[in-house]
XYZ file of C-alpha atoms in Angstrom:
504
model
C -20.573 -30.244 -27.954
C -18.795 -26.970 -28.893
C -15.021 -27.064 -28.928
C -14.750 -24.322 -26.284
C -16.933 -26.362 -23.922
C -14.751 -29.435 -24.436
C -11.607 -27.363 -23.644
C -13.231 -25.928 -20.522
C -14.260 -29.414 -19.383
C -10.749 -30.833 -19.899
C -9.042 -27.856 -18.317
C -7.254 -28.586 -14.985
C -8.433 -27.079 -11.696
C -5.660 -24.496 -11.946
C -4.011 -23.960 -15.314
C -0.436 -23.122 -14.324
C 0.549 -22.388 -17.911
C -2.058 -19.641 -18.050
C -0.786 -18.283 -14.724
C 2.783 -18.228 -16.037
C 1.675 -16.456 -19.199
C -0.070 -13.643 -17.327
C 2.844 -13.360 -14.886
C 5.125 -12.988 -17.902
C 3.049 -10.065 -19.146
C 3.414 -8.254 -15.809
C 7.163 -8.886 -15.728
C 7.407 -7.555 -19.294
C 5.573 -4.409 -18.183
C 8.020 -4.041 -15.288
C 10.771 -3.792 -17.891
C 9.338 -0.484 -19.159
C 9.143 0.845 -15.599
C 12.802 -0.067 -15.034
C 13.884 2.056 -18.003
C 12.513 5.280 -16.480
C 15.154 5.558 -13.713
C 17.833 5.076 -16.364
C 16.552 8.295 -17.934
C 16.953 10.078 -14.583
C 20.576 8.909 -14.551
C 21.159 10.468 -17.959
C 19.579 13.764 -16.846
C 21.891 14.016 -13.833
C 24.939 12.547 -15.580
C 25.306 9.633 -13.192
C 26.605 6.191 -14.114
C 24.173 3.654 -12.641
C 21.881 3.590 -15.688
C 23.485 0.325 -16.838
C 22.017 -1.624 -13.897
C 18.511 -0.528 -14.857
C 19.003 -1.275 -18.554
C 20.313 -4.774 -17.777
C 17.431 -5.387 -15.351
C 14.947 -4.170 -17.964
C 16.514 -6.524 -20.509
C 16.068 -9.447 -18.119
C 12.437 -8.450 -17.530
C 11.735 -8.126 -21.254
C 13.365 -11.467 -22.056
C 11.848 -13.432 -19.198
C 8.434 -11.801 -19.293
C 8.149 -11.735 -23.049
C 9.206 -15.356 -23.310
C 6.630 -16.530 -20.775
C 3.869 -14.528 -22.451
C 4.806 -15.795 -25.912
C 4.878 -19.438 -24.824
C 1.878 -19.458 -22.472
C -0.365 -16.633 -23.690
C -3.868 -17.340 -22.293
C -6.418 -18.428 -24.846
C -9.297 -18.643 -22.379
C -10.789 -16.550 -19.589
C -8.956 -16.602 -16.281
C -10.941 -18.270 -13.533
C -11.187 -17.045 -9.965
C -8.529 -19.374 -8.519
C -6.077 -18.508 -11.269
C -6.803 -14.823 -10.650
C -5.930 -15.107 -6.949
C -2.788 -17.077 -7.733
C -1.683 -14.549 -10.364
C -2.156 -11.608 -8.009
C -0.302 -13.205 -5.100
C 2.620 -14.311 -7.252
C 2.772 -11.035 -9.203
C 3.714 -8.928 -6.202
C 6.400 -11.375 -5.141
C 7.823 -11.900 -8.632
C 7.880 -8.174 -9.422
C 9.692 -7.510 -6.152
C 12.286 -10.125 -7.086
C 12.760 -8.518 -10.513
C 12.599 -4.942 -9.216
C 15.389 -5.715 -6.742
C 17.863 -6.513 -9.526
C 19.173 -2.939 -10.090
C 20.159 -2.635 -6.416
C 22.205 -5.851 -6.595
C 23.642 -5.421 -10.104
C 24.889 -1.926 -9.257
C 26.373 -3.111 -5.962
C 24.459 -0.491 -3.984
C 22.787 -3.256 -1.977
C 25.053 -6.294 -2.370
C 22.739 -8.493 -0.309
C 19.774 -9.608 -2.400
C 17.475 -9.945 0.625
C 17.958 -6.253 1.428
C 17.241 -5.386 -2.206
C 14.008 -7.417 -2.200
C 12.991 -5.882 1.143
C 13.414 -2.350 -0.208
C 11.556 -3.176 -3.424
C 8.653 -4.962 -1.717
C 8.437 -2.058 0.720
C 8.099 0.220 -2.288
C 5.583 -1.808 -4.311
C 3.452 -2.566 -1.253
C 3.546 1.160 -0.322
C 4.912 0.294 3.109
C 7.879 2.665 3.284
C 10.072 0.668 5.674
C 13.729 0.875 4.664
C 16.998 -0.932 5.212
C 19.024 2.088 4.041
C 21.272 3.922 6.452
C 22.076 0.973 8.698
C 24.422 -1.957 9.185
C 23.261 -5.519 8.546
C 23.886 -8.495 10.839
C 26.713 -9.563 8.511
C 28.476 -6.212 8.811
C 27.407 -4.723 5.462
C 26.959 -0.950 5.735
C 24.010 0.084 3.570
C 24.202 3.598 2.120
C 22.041 6.345 3.589
C 19.077 7.623 1.603
C 20.795 10.843 0.535
C 23.860 8.891 -0.648
C 21.807 6.981 -3.228
C 22.071 7.996 -6.889
C 19.067 9.952 -8.146
C 17.940 7.028 -10.288
C 17.491 4.779 -7.249
C 15.666 7.462 -5.283
C 13.317 7.797 -8.247
C 12.932 4.002 -8.539
C 11.848 3.748 -4.900
C 9.190 6.439 -5.383
C 8.071 5.033 -8.729
C 7.623 1.605 -7.103
C 5.373 3.313 -4.549
C 3.356 5.058 -7.231
C 2.832 1.932 -9.330
C 2.005 -0.188 -6.307
C -0.351 2.427 -4.871
C -3.090 2.131 -7.441
C -1.896 -1.342 -8.297
C 0.357 -2.598 -11.043
C -2.343 -5.024 -12.076
C -5.001 -2.309 -12.281
C -2.579 -0.199 -14.331
C -1.906 -3.101 -16.666
C -5.615 -3.741 -17.139
C -6.054 -0.047 -17.920
C -3.353 0.263 -20.583
C -2.887 -3.274 -21.912
C -6.025 -4.619 -23.622
C -4.264 -7.957 -24.022
C -4.711 -8.410 -20.256
C -8.442 -7.961 -20.550
C -8.574 -11.741 -20.234
C -9.882 -12.432 -16.765
C -9.625 -8.744 -15.924
C -12.381 -8.743 -13.325
C -10.785 -11.596 -11.376
C -7.497 -9.705 -11.191
C -9.192 -6.405 -10.380
C -11.241 -7.854 -7.537
C -8.331 -9.799 -6.075
C -5.890 -6.871 -6.175
C -8.095 -3.872 -5.326
C -7.725 -2.843 -1.670
C -10.764 -2.801 0.589
C -13.830 -4.982 1.183
C -15.058 -4.548 -2.405
C -13.769 -3.308 -5.727
C -15.826 -0.268 -6.692
C -16.777 -0.458 -10.379
C -17.604 2.906 -11.937
C -18.494 1.355 -15.291
C -19.660 -2.092 -16.441
C -16.253 -2.731 -18.042
C -13.371 -3.335 -15.643
C -10.820 -1.920 -18.098
C -12.733 1.356 -18.292
C -13.041 1.435 -14.495
C -9.282 1.037 -14.107
C -8.693 3.903 -16.535
C -11.067 6.212 -14.667
C -9.376 5.479 -11.337
C -5.990 6.226 -12.865
C -7.250 9.532 -14.248
C -8.014 10.698 -10.707
C -4.727 9.272 -9.423
C -2.588 11.015 -12.042
C -4.504 14.288 -11.655
C -3.901 14.473 -7.908
C -0.237 13.504 -8.332
C 0.285 16.280 -10.889
C -1.486 18.846 -8.709
C 0.597 18.026 -5.634
C 3.769 18.100 -7.736
C 3.020 21.654 -8.871
C 2.141 22.831 -5.362
C 5.385 21.395 -3.944
C 7.586 22.558 -6.826
C 6.662 26.235 -6.391
C 8.239 26.225 -2.926
C 11.922 27.247 -3.013
C 13.082 24.438 -0.713
C 11.979 21.750 -3.194
C 13.350 21.246 -6.683
C 11.396 19.341 -9.316
C 13.046 16.046 -8.388
C 12.108 16.225 -4.699
C 8.620 17.411 -5.658
C 7.861 14.534 -8.034
C 9.268 11.926 -5.651
C 7.261 13.145 -2.675
C 4.124 13.515 -4.803
C 4.322 9.908 -5.976
C 5.013 8.671 -2.445
C 2.165 10.752 -0.988
C -0.584 9.696 -3.399
C 0.518 6.076 -2.997
C 0.473 6.520 0.815
C 3.965 5.056 0.695
C 6.349 7.238 2.683
C 9.703 6.909 0.886
C 11.487 10.263 0.955
C 14.589 11.587 -0.773
C 15.923 12.782 2.598
C 17.351 10.900 5.572
C 15.025 12.741 7.968
C 11.984 12.488 5.664
C 9.805 15.589 5.211
C 11.306 17.131 8.348
C 14.412 17.947 6.285
C 12.579 20.700 4.381
C 11.597 22.530 7.596
C 8.592 24.170 5.941
C 5.108 24.597 7.333
C 3.835 25.078 3.769
C 5.252 21.745 2.575
C 3.944 20.012 5.689
C 0.468 21.420 5.015
C 0.424 20.442 1.317
C 1.560 16.883 2.020
C -0.903 16.568 4.924
C -3.805 17.558 2.655
C -2.790 15.131 -0.084
C -2.177 12.291 2.366
C -5.735 12.866 3.561
C -7.042 12.862 -0.028
C -5.105 9.689 -0.834
C -6.883 7.977 2.042
C -10.294 8.530 0.416
C -11.831 6.022 -1.998
C -10.602 7.050 -5.452
C -13.974 6.215 -6.941
C -15.312 9.068 -4.798
C -12.594 11.359 -6.132
C -13.550 10.599 -9.698
C -17.190 11.337 -8.965
C -16.144 14.623 -7.372
C -14.087 15.534 -10.446
C -17.182 14.859 -12.564
C -19.132 17.349 -10.463
C -21.103 14.768 -8.460
C -20.779 16.613 -5.137
C -23.742 15.106 -3.318
C -22.563 11.434 -3.499
C -19.085 12.500 -2.372
C -20.150 14.404 0.733
C -22.921 11.938 1.569
C -20.580 8.935 1.440
C -20.676 7.413 4.926
C -17.191 5.968 4.912
C -15.659 9.251 3.752
C -17.419 11.073 6.579
C -16.310 8.490 9.145
C -12.729 8.641 7.821
C -12.789 12.436 8.087
C -14.084 12.209 11.656
C -11.284 9.824 12.682
C -8.696 12.138 11.113
C -10.130 15.120 12.989
C -10.093 13.189 16.256
C -6.482 12.230 15.590
C -5.424 15.762 14.707
C -7.131 17.303 17.745
C -5.952 14.616 20.188
C -2.304 14.506 19.081
C -2.078 18.307 18.713
C -3.501 18.791 22.202
C -0.948 16.364 23.626
C 1.950 18.164 21.919
C 0.722 21.536 23.195
C -0.314 20.547 26.720
C 2.288 17.911 27.620
C 5.268 18.510 25.298
C 5.345 22.313 25.383
C 4.847 22.986 21.674
C 3.257 26.279 20.676
C -0.321 25.984 19.437
C 0.695 26.452 15.801
C 3.579 23.977 16.084
C 1.345 21.447 17.843
C -1.239 21.648 15.052
C 1.430 21.492 12.355
C 3.230 18.433 13.702
C 0.168 16.796 15.240
C -1.884 17.003 12.047
C 0.960 15.718 9.897
C 1.793 12.711 12.069
C -1.840 11.763 12.754
C -2.834 11.817 9.077
C 0.424 10.114 8.069
C -0.231 7.147 10.363
C -4.003 6.914 9.810
C -3.510 6.792 6.033
C -0.522 4.415 6.485
C 1.761 6.807 4.589
C 4.556 6.883 7.147
C 6.150 10.243 6.329
C 7.661 11.937 9.368
C 8.302 15.457 10.597
C 8.844 14.567 14.257
C 9.978 11.590 16.351
C 6.775 10.372 18.012
C 8.733 8.048 20.299
C 9.965 11.145 22.164
C 6.452 12.462 22.799
C 4.587 12.327 26.069
C 2.808 8.984 26.487
C -0.703 10.322 25.800
C 0.046 11.513 22.269
C 2.322 8.553 21.505
C -0.292 6.023 22.651
C -3.013 7.759 20.640
C -0.807 7.520 17.566
C -0.170 3.844 18.318
C -3.923 3.184 18.170
C -4.043 4.709 14.691
C -1.611 2.057 13.471
C -4.660 -0.230 13.418
C -6.976 2.008 11.388
C -6.095 2.580 7.723
C -7.668 4.660 4.984
C -10.937 4.140 3.149
C -11.707 1.078 1.067
C -10.672 1.815 -2.506
C -7.907 4.176 -1.402
C -4.187 3.533 -1.732
C -3.888 3.216 2.055
C -3.298 -0.038 3.876
C -4.509 -1.196 7.265
C -7.862 -2.593 8.319
C -9.809 0.147 6.458
C -12.531 2.461 7.708
C -15.380 0.523 6.070
C -14.560 -2.529 8.137
C -14.303 -0.506 11.331
C -17.740 0.980 10.642
C -19.272 -2.469 10.255
C -17.486 -3.818 13.341
C -18.629 -0.872 15.468
C -22.222 -1.063 14.204
C -22.292 -4.817 14.747
C -21.043 -4.400 18.333
C -23.767 -1.842 18.987
C -26.354 -4.182 17.501
C -25.214 -7.010 19.808
C -25.705 -4.792 22.875
C -29.217 -3.856 21.739
C -29.951 -7.492 20.964
C -29.178 -8.440 24.576
C -31.644 -5.827 25.791
C -34.268 -6.769 23.178
C -33.623 -10.478 22.450
C -36.678 -10.935 20.208
C -36.136 -7.832 18.101
C -34.845 -8.029 14.507
C -32.007 -5.524 14.414
C -30.125 -5.356 11.111
C -26.725 -3.693 10.898
C -27.076 -0.523 8.840
C -24.633 1.941 7.354
C -26.897 4.869 6.613
C -29.977 3.472 4.915
C -28.179 0.393 3.648
C -28.540 -2.878 5.540
C -25.301 -4.858 5.686
C -25.821 -8.502 4.769
C -24.812 -11.327 7.080
C -22.272 -12.502 4.506
C -20.456 -9.159 4.552
C -20.543 -9.056 8.351
C -19.006 -12.531 8.553
C -16.344 -11.605 6.009
C -15.415 -8.438 7.902
C -15.256 -10.275 11.220
C -13.151 -13.045 9.671
C -10.812 -10.469 8.165
C -10.403 -8.725 11.515
C -9.639 -11.987 13.322
C -7.130 -13.038 10.651
C -5.565 -9.564 10.662
C -4.998 -9.643 14.413
C -3.751 -13.241 14.191
C -1.230 -12.312 11.480
C -0.141 -9.296 13.532
C 0.378 -11.455 16.623
C 2.141 -14.202 14.657
C 4.458 -11.664 13.016
C 5.272 -10.049 16.368
C 5.926 -13.478 17.930
C 8.320 -14.540 15.160
C 10.209 -11.229 15.293
C 10.427 -11.540 19.087
C 12.175 -14.897 18.613
C 15.158 -12.945 17.246
C 15.595 -11.315 20.656
C 13.659 -8.070 20.226
C 11.506 -6.640 23.008
C 7.697 -6.658 22.866
C 7.296 -3.058 21.678
C 9.895 -3.460 18.928
C 8.408 -6.765 17.746
C 4.804 -5.546 17.784
C 5.775 -2.277 16.117
C 7.663 -4.009 13.308
C 4.803 -6.459 12.709
C 2.048 -3.841 12.448
C 4.327 -1.523 10.441
C 4.700 -4.249 7.800
C 1.210 -5.760 7.906
C -0.470 -2.341 7.923
C 1.901 -1.046 5.195
C 2.764 1.881 7.464
C 6.570 1.921 7.352
C 8.037 3.140 10.645
C 7.474 1.068 13.762
C 8.403 1.417 17.415
C 11.352 0.638 19.669
C 14.464 -0.315 17.729
C 12.588 0.237 14.436
C 11.091 3.639 15.172
C 10.645 6.563 12.757
C 14.346 7.482 12.818
C 15.698 3.912 12.590
C 16.502 1.460 9.794
C 15.476 -2.184 9.445
C 18.977 -3.053 8.194
C 19.986 -4.636 11.511
C 17.123 -7.142 11.448
C 18.327 -10.720 10.710
C 17.766 -11.836 7.119
C 15.134 -14.400 8.088
C 13.290 -11.656 9.941
C 13.415 -9.497 6.818
C 11.728 -12.261 4.807
C 9.024 -12.424 7.475
C 8.573 -8.664 7.028
C 8.502 -9.071 3.233
C 5.675 -11.605 3.481
C 3.770 -9.437 5.975
C 4.046 -6.451 3.639
C 2.678 -8.475 0.738
C -0.113 -10.037 2.818
C -1.130 -6.631 4.142
C -1.120 -5.013 0.711
C -3.265 -7.779 -0.782
C -5.797 -7.761 2.063
C -4.813 -11.091 3.689
C -7.469 -13.301 2.025
C -5.889 -12.968 -1.420
C -2.634 -14.488 -0.172
C -3.843 -16.864 2.553
C -6.473 -18.439 0.301
C -3.768 -20.101 -1.798
C -2.575 -21.937 1.329
C -6.006 -23.475 1.849
C -6.211 -27.184 0.849
C -9.625 -26.578 -0.733
C -8.051 -24.018 -3.082
C -6.143 -26.796 -4.845
C -8.952 -29.370 -4.928
C -11.327 -29.893 -7.841
């Protein structure tokens, strides 16, 4: 028997040494990311660069040591891939929180982890600008050093396309088990492969991602109210559908219809499957415009823009142009789970506010950087519901669920239905736990869906103008887990809690 076959036969169900080795590689990569904000400090002559250099040194030492000792010599298997992905987002949040604590900007480590997980998961919820339950006054967003503002946006940008996908794209040494990591981490029902090789696919997706980020940066920078620093931060947060801003009042602070329009357009683009973007950049127009999910996503955005704008004009007294400006921005921001704000939707008339609340449960397209349930799943759920009604009328008929000309298999339908049930269960469980801390129903439900859907702002006491600083620390860890579960599409995280996952 070949030696490789003997090793595979003797290999444990889950090789934890292999998992630790791959985790070490991702932590080592995080060290390079941590050095970039230190450069921003040097540009602006600020003195917090040391916290990033020390954090990078810890990441290099810890990550490099784990990789050196436990470097994988065999292909990652599917269980190890799921375990690596789930642990990576948690471990990187723990490491990425170090600069906040070392510098003393966020002396409580839980707050630092919350802010970092919110960044990497592209949620956009923040504990800045509020007072904690222990009396610690967290600095406001605009009081942060430039390096930390940049770190928050960079965390968004890396987490948007996926740190693991980025690593597969630029680090050939992580080609081991690449497809398992890519499938487990990629958002949406399926991971869209543009080429037979997963490493090449990851590179192509990042080409589109970087191109759109650069284009938005240039369009924002030419406006006099934005300098290059604000432009790059908002570009990274937009394409990641994250929502971290450099201003206390988010995009509203710039008071510019032009900036609102540019960010609205790029939030919409970020909510489209990036595989479709790459095909469009290659001149493949017909597949792009014929893509059913893209068309459905566009329709939902139009419905949101028209409905919310009408409410602002008819009920809230906005002019037509103002209603379209603010309505379009808020609708697209929530649908794509970006979370930027130019208006306080909690002050709107109930019709527009309730319509926006419904969009908290939508999400962008599969394969986009957006969170939420995703448009592809909603299409299948709606078509399946329609099929069930027809089946009652024609009980003997064979009525497959179709998206365009493609019949959706029973396996996919079951998976989508299971996801939806688990999603709503996790939302309800999160709201219930948060309610145990004494919050009202709207506040609890809003916080839960804001974290699980990776949206950012919630409702009630955690609305678009509020901070999560006042939430008890245990509640913040619940939010941290919800953010991670939502970013990794529920199954990736929950599967490791299944007893069968650990059995031979």
